PDB file of C-alpha atoms in Angstrom:
ATOM      1  CA  MET A   1       1.991  -8.327   0.456  1.00 49.00           C
ATOM      2  CA  TYR A   2       2.740 -10.808  -2.264  1.00 50.00           C
ATOM      3  CA  LYS A   3       1.479 -10.632  -5.858  1.00 66.00           C
ATOM      4  CA  ARG A   4      -0.748  -7.655  -4.919  1.00 77.00           C
ATOM      5  CA  GLN A   5      -2.525  -9.663  -2.238  1.00 83.00           C
ATOM      6  CA  LEU A   6      -2.469  -9.147   1.509  1.00 87.00           C
ATOM      7  CA  HIS A   7      -1.733 -12.250   3.603  1.00 88.00           C
ATOM      8  CA  ILE A   8      -2.294 -12.332   7.378  1.00 89.00           C
ATOM      9  CA  TYR A   9      -0.583 -15.046   9.416  1.00 89.00           C
ATOM     10  CA  ALA A  10      -0.495 -16.211  13.025  1.00 88.00           C
ATOM     11  CA  GLY A  11       2.931 -17.844  13.139  1.00 92.00           C
ATOM     12  CA  LYS A  12       3.018 -20.162  10.112  1.00 94.00           C
ATOM     13  CA  LYS A  13      -0.778 -20.476   9.859  1.00 93.00           C
ATOM     14  CA  GLN A  14      -2.396 -18.286   7.208  1.00 92.00           C
ATOM     15  CA  LEU A  15      -5.526 -16.638   8.600  1.00 90.00           C
ATOM     16  CA  TYR A  16      -6.513 -14.414   5.687  1.00 89.00           C
ATOM     17  CA  LYS A  17      -5.715 -13.921   1.994  1.00 88.00           C
ATOM     18  CA  SER A  18      -7.205 -10.886   0.275  1.00 86.00           C
ATOM     19  CA  PRO A  19      -8.436 -10.692  -3.279  1.00 82.00           C
ATOM     20  CA  PRO A  20      -5.959  -9.033  -5.710  1.00 81.00           C
ATOM     21  CA  GLY A  21      -5.637  -5.264  -5.700  1.00 79.00           C
ATOM     22  CA  PHE A  22      -3.595  -4.523  -2.598  1.00 83.00           C
ATOM     23  CA  GLY A  23      -0.528  -2.363  -2.927  1.00 81.00           C
ATOM     24  CA  GLY A  24       0.387   0.093  -5.619  1.00 77.00           C
ATOM     25  CA  SER A  25       3.362   2.366  -5.137  1.00 77.00           C
ATOM     26  CA  LEU A  26       5.379   4.759  -7.269  1.00 77.00           C
ATOM     27  CA  SER A  27       8.559   3.456  -5.652  1.00 78.00           C
ATOM     28  CA  VAL A  28      10.489   1.032  -7.820  1.00 76.00           C
ATOM     29  CA  ALA A  29      13.764  -0.719  -7.022  1.00 78.00           C
ATOM     30  CA  THR A  30      15.845  -1.617 -10.073  1.00 81.00           C
ATOM     31  CA  TYR A  31      18.648  -4.086  -9.488  1.00 82.00           C
ATOM     32  CA  GLN A  32      21.130  -6.273 -11.359  1.00 83.00           C
ATOM     33  CA  VAL A  33      20.054  -9.919 -11.489  1.00 83.00           C
ATOM     34  CA  ASP A  34      23.675 -11.165 -11.475  1.00 82.00           C
ATOM     35  CA  PRO A  35      26.022  -8.319 -10.455  1.00 80.00           C
ATOM     36  CA  GLY A  36      29.150 -10.374 -11.297  1.00 81.00           C
ATOM     37  CA  ALA A  37      28.188 -11.066 -14.917  1.00 80.00           C
ATOM     38  CA  LYS A  38      29.969  -9.286 -17.808  1.00 81.00           C
ATOM     39  CA  GLU A  39      26.649  -8.478 -19.453  1.00 81.00           C
ATOM     40  CA  PHE A  40      24.169  -7.778 -16.740  1.00 78.00           C
ATOM     41  CA  LEU A  41      20.398  -8.030 -16.740  1.00 83.00           C
ATOM     42  CA  THR A  42      18.258  -5.747 -14.616  1.00 82.00           C
ATOM     43  CA  ASN A  43      14.927  -6.381 -12.974  1.00 80.00           C
ATOM     44  CA  SER A  44      12.508  -3.967 -11.330  1.00 77.00           C
ATOM     45  CA  ALA A  45      10.168  -4.513  -8.405  1.00 75.00           C
ATOM     46  CA  MET A  46       7.656  -2.254  -6.714  1.00 76.00           C
ATOM     47  CA  VAL A  47       8.493  -1.234  -3.163  1.00 80.00           C
ATOM     48  CA  GLU A  48       5.159  -1.474  -1.382  1.00 83.00           C
ATOM     49  CA  ILE A  49       3.919   0.620   1.519  1.00 86.00           C
ATOM     50  CA  SER A  50       3.628  -1.436   4.716  1.00 88.00           C
ATOM     51  CA  PRO A  51       0.156  -1.642   6.281  1.00 91.00           C
ATOM     52  CA  ALA A  52      -0.431   0.103   9.624  1.00 92.00           C
ATOM     53  CA  ALA A  53      -2.463  -0.997  12.659  1.00 92.00           C
ATOM     54  CA  ALA A  54      -4.717   1.516  14.416  1.00 90.00           C
ATOM     55  CA  ASP A  55      -7.947   1.633  16.393  1.00 91.00           C
ATOM     56  CA  LEU A  56      -9.857   3.673  13.814  1.00 88.00           C
ATOM     57  CA  ASP A  57     -13.310   3.437  15.385  1.00 87.00           C
ATOM     58  CA  GLY A  58     -12.458   3.692  19.096  1.00 87.00           C
ATOM     59  CA  ASP A  59     -13.708   0.206  20.013  1.00 89.00           C
ATOM     60  CA  GLY A  60     -10.403  -0.765  21.657  1.00 90.00           C
ATOM     61  CA  ARG A  61      -9.435  -3.235  18.885  1.00 90.00           C
ATOM     62  CA  LEU A  62      -6.896  -2.593  16.160  1.00 91.00           C
ATOM     63  CA  GLU A  63      -7.802  -2.531  12.489  1.00 92.00           C
ATOM     64  CA  LEU A  64      -5.292  -3.009   9.687  1.00 92.00           C
ATOM     65  CA  VAL A  65      -5.028  -0.158   7.165  1.00 93.00           C
ATOM     66  CA  ALA A  66      -3.434  -0.933   3.797  1.00 91.00           C
ATOM     67  CA  VAL A  67      -3.073   0.752   0.407  1.00 89.00           C
ATOM     68  CA  THR A  68      -5.103  -0.620  -2.507  1.00 87.00           C
ATOM     69  CA  SER A  69      -5.087   0.477  -6.140  1.00 84.00           C
ATOM     70  CA  ASP A  70      -6.105  -0.481  -9.651  1.00 77.00           C
ATOM     71  CA  GLY A  71      -4.023  -0.592 -12.818  1.00 64.00           C
ATOM     72  CA  SER A  72      -0.642  -0.659 -11.130  1.00 52.00           C
ATOM     73  CA  PHE A  73       2.319  -2.081 -13.031  1.00 56.00           C
ATOM     74  CA  VAL A  74       6.047  -1.683 -13.336  1.00 53.00           C
ATOM     75  CA  GLY A  75       7.232  -0.155 -16.588  1.00 54.00           C
ATOM     76  CA  ALA A  76      10.786   0.103 -17.831  1.00 55.00           C
ATOM     77  CA  PRO A  77      13.611   0.478 -15.294  1.00 53.00           C
ATOM     78  CA  GLY A  78      13.623   3.978 -13.838  1.00 53.00           C
ATOM     79  CA  ILE A  79      10.080   4.768 -14.975  1.00 59.00           C
ATOM     80  CA  ALA A  80       7.385   5.013 -12.311  1.00 60.00           C
ATOM     81  CA  PRO A  81       4.401   2.651 -12.640  1.00 65.00           C
ATOM     82  CA  ILE A  82       0.915   3.865 -13.501  1.00 73.00           C
ATOM     83  CA  ILE A  83      -1.432   3.734 -10.528  1.00 75.00           C
ATOM     84  CA  LYS A  84      -5.186   4.368 -10.637  1.00 74.00           C
ATOM     85  CA  ASN A  85      -7.970   4.500  -8.067  1.00 80.00           C
ATOM     86  CA  THR A  86      -5.894   4.520  -4.886  1.00 86.00           C
ATOM     87  CA  ARG A  87      -7.718   4.098  -1.583  1.00 87.00           C
ATOM     88  CA  LEU A  88      -7.100   2.936   1.961  1.00 90.00           C
ATOM     89  CA  ALA A  89      -8.571  -0.450   2.805  1.00 90.00           C
ATOM     90  CA  VAL A  90      -9.438  -1.452   6.362  1.00 92.00           C
ATOM     91  CA  ILE A  91      -9.338  -5.073   7.515  1.00 93.00           C
ATOM     92  CA  LYS A  92     -11.150  -5.749  10.776  1.00 92.00           C
ATOM     93  CA  TYR A  93     -11.471  -9.042  12.650  1.00 89.00           C
ATOM     94  CA  ARG A  94     -15.085  -9.345  13.795  1.00 87.00           C
ATOM     95  CA  ASP A  95     -17.121 -12.338  14.969  1.00 87.00           C
ATOM     96  CA  GLY A  96     -14.464 -14.864  13.946  1.00 86.00           C
ATOM     97  CA  MET A  97     -13.867 -13.539  10.428  1.00 88.00           C
ATOM     98  CA  PHE A  98     -12.011 -10.776   8.578  1.00 91.00           C
ATOM     99  CA  VAL A  99     -14.181  -7.990   7.172  1.00 90.00           C
ATOM    100  CA  ARG A 100     -12.846  -5.594   4.541  1.00 90.00           C
ATOM    101  CA  GLY A 101     -13.942  -1.977   4.186  1.00 89.00           C
ATOM    102  CA  THR A 102     -12.488   1.350   3.123  1.00 87.00           C
ATOM    103  CA  PHE A 103     -11.285   4.416   4.991  1.00 84.00           C
ATOM    104  CA  GLY A 104     -12.198   7.761   3.476  1.00 82.00           C
ATOM    105  CA  GLU A 105     -12.743   8.543  -0.169  1.00 84.00           C
ATOM    106  CA  MET A 106     -10.821   7.462  -3.251  1.00 83.00           C
ATOM    107  CA  LEU A 107      -7.564   9.388  -3.380  1.00 84.00           C
ATOM    108  CA  GLY A 108      -6.454  11.366  -6.406  1.00 78.00           C
ATOM    109  CA  ASN A 109      -2.780  10.423  -6.064  1.00 83.00           C
ATOM    110  CA  PRO A 110      -0.848   7.304  -5.020  1.00 85.00           C
ATOM    111  CA  VAL A 111      -0.046   6.811  -1.328  1.00 87.00           C
ATOM    112  CA  GLN A 112       3.712   6.806  -0.672  1.00 87.00           C
ATOM    113  CA  GLY A 113       3.747   6.555   3.126  1.00 89.00           C
ATOM    114  CA  LEU A 114       1.392   5.363   5.855  1.00 92.00           C
ATOM    115  CA  SER A 115       1.799   5.610   9.626  1.00 93.00           C
ATOM    116  CA  VAL A 116      -0.028   6.082  12.919  1.00 92.00           C
ATOM    117  CA  ALA A 117       1.294   8.676  15.373  1.00 91.00           C
ATOM    118  CA  HIS A 118      -0.124  10.943  18.092  1.00 88.00           C
ATOM    119  CA  ASN A 119      -3.652   9.509  17.734  1.00 89.00           C
ATOM    120  CA  ARG A 120      -3.745  10.263  13.986  1.00 91.00           C
ATOM    121  CA  LEU A 121      -3.564   8.209  10.809  1.00 91.00           C
ATOM    122  CA  LEU A 122      -0.932   9.910   8.653  1.00 92.00           C
ATOM    123  CA  PHE A 123      -0.318   9.284   4.987  1.00 90.00           C
ATOM    124  CA  ILE A 124       1.541  10.923   2.145  1.00 88.00           C
ATOM    125  CA  THR A 125       0.147  11.161  -1.368  1.00 87.00           C
ATOM    126  CA  THR A 126       2.352  12.034  -4.322  1.00 85.00           C
ATOM    127  CA  ASN A 127       1.695  13.475  -7.749  1.00 81.00           C
ATOM    128  CA  SER A 128       4.699  12.395  -9.794  1.00 73.00           C
ATOM    129  CA  GLY A 129       4.254  15.218 -12.308  1.00 69.00           C
ATOM    130  CA  SER A 130       5.478  14.996 -15.870  1.00 68.00           C
ATOM    131  CA  PHE A 131       7.935  12.470 -17.292  1.00 65.00           C
ATOM    132  CA  PHE A 132      10.744  14.898 -16.394  1.00 68.00           C
ATOM    133  CA  GLY A 133       9.464  15.438 -12.837  1.00 66.00           C
ATOM    134  CA  LYS A 134       7.997  18.910 -13.385  1.00 77.00           C
ATOM    135  CA  GLY A 135       4.944  19.586 -11.249  1.00 75.00           C
ATOM    136  CA  ALA A 136       5.702  16.796  -8.775  1.00 79.00           C
ATOM    137  CA  LYS A 137       4.115  17.397  -5.354  1.00 86.00           C
ATOM    138  CA  SER A 138       3.590  15.464  -2.136  1.00 88.00           C
ATOM    139  CA  HIS A 139       0.916  16.070   0.491  1.00 86.00           C
ATOM    140  CA  LEU A 140       0.815  14.941   4.115  1.00 89.00           C
ATOM    141  CA  LEU A 141      -2.732  14.103   5.193  1.00 87.00           C
ATOM    142  CA  ALA A 142      -3.810  13.401   8.759  1.00 90.00           C
ATOM    143  CA  TYR A 143      -7.052  11.898  10.065  1.00 88.00           C
ATOM    144  CA  PRO A 144      -7.751  11.990  13.808  1.00 89.00           C
ATOM    145  CA  LEU A 145      -8.511   8.581  15.296  1.00 86.00           C
ATOM    146  CA  ALA A 146     -11.661   7.950  17.351  1.00 73.00           C
ATOM    147  CA  ARG A 147     -11.184   7.759  21.114  1.00 69.00           C
TER     148      ARG A 147
END
């Protein structure tokens, strides 16, 4: 994902470019721009959740599942971004074109992990709690995949 868009390539040929809105993670990496400088500058970047491939509908073809969200931005270094309206998007290749849909309902908390294992789509949602971390909780959710 680049600039909150999902790009799908076959080798060097771009096959699909999504509209903005993909991604959205609470994970932020803060780093020094020039670590050797006497006075250093820092920059922050969101660490996005990688999409997962799974046969969600049991048709024998893989779909791509990715996190989407609204209102996501990076604040000051060390401060988690604000993320709204998180959901799982599904990209399916059908009849020579990519079709976008959603999987499940809108989620109340940001997705912080996404995987497919043992015929289930697994994802972790996190409530970051207060500014000082009080009330922070994570939940592991599992959806069985169609056979």
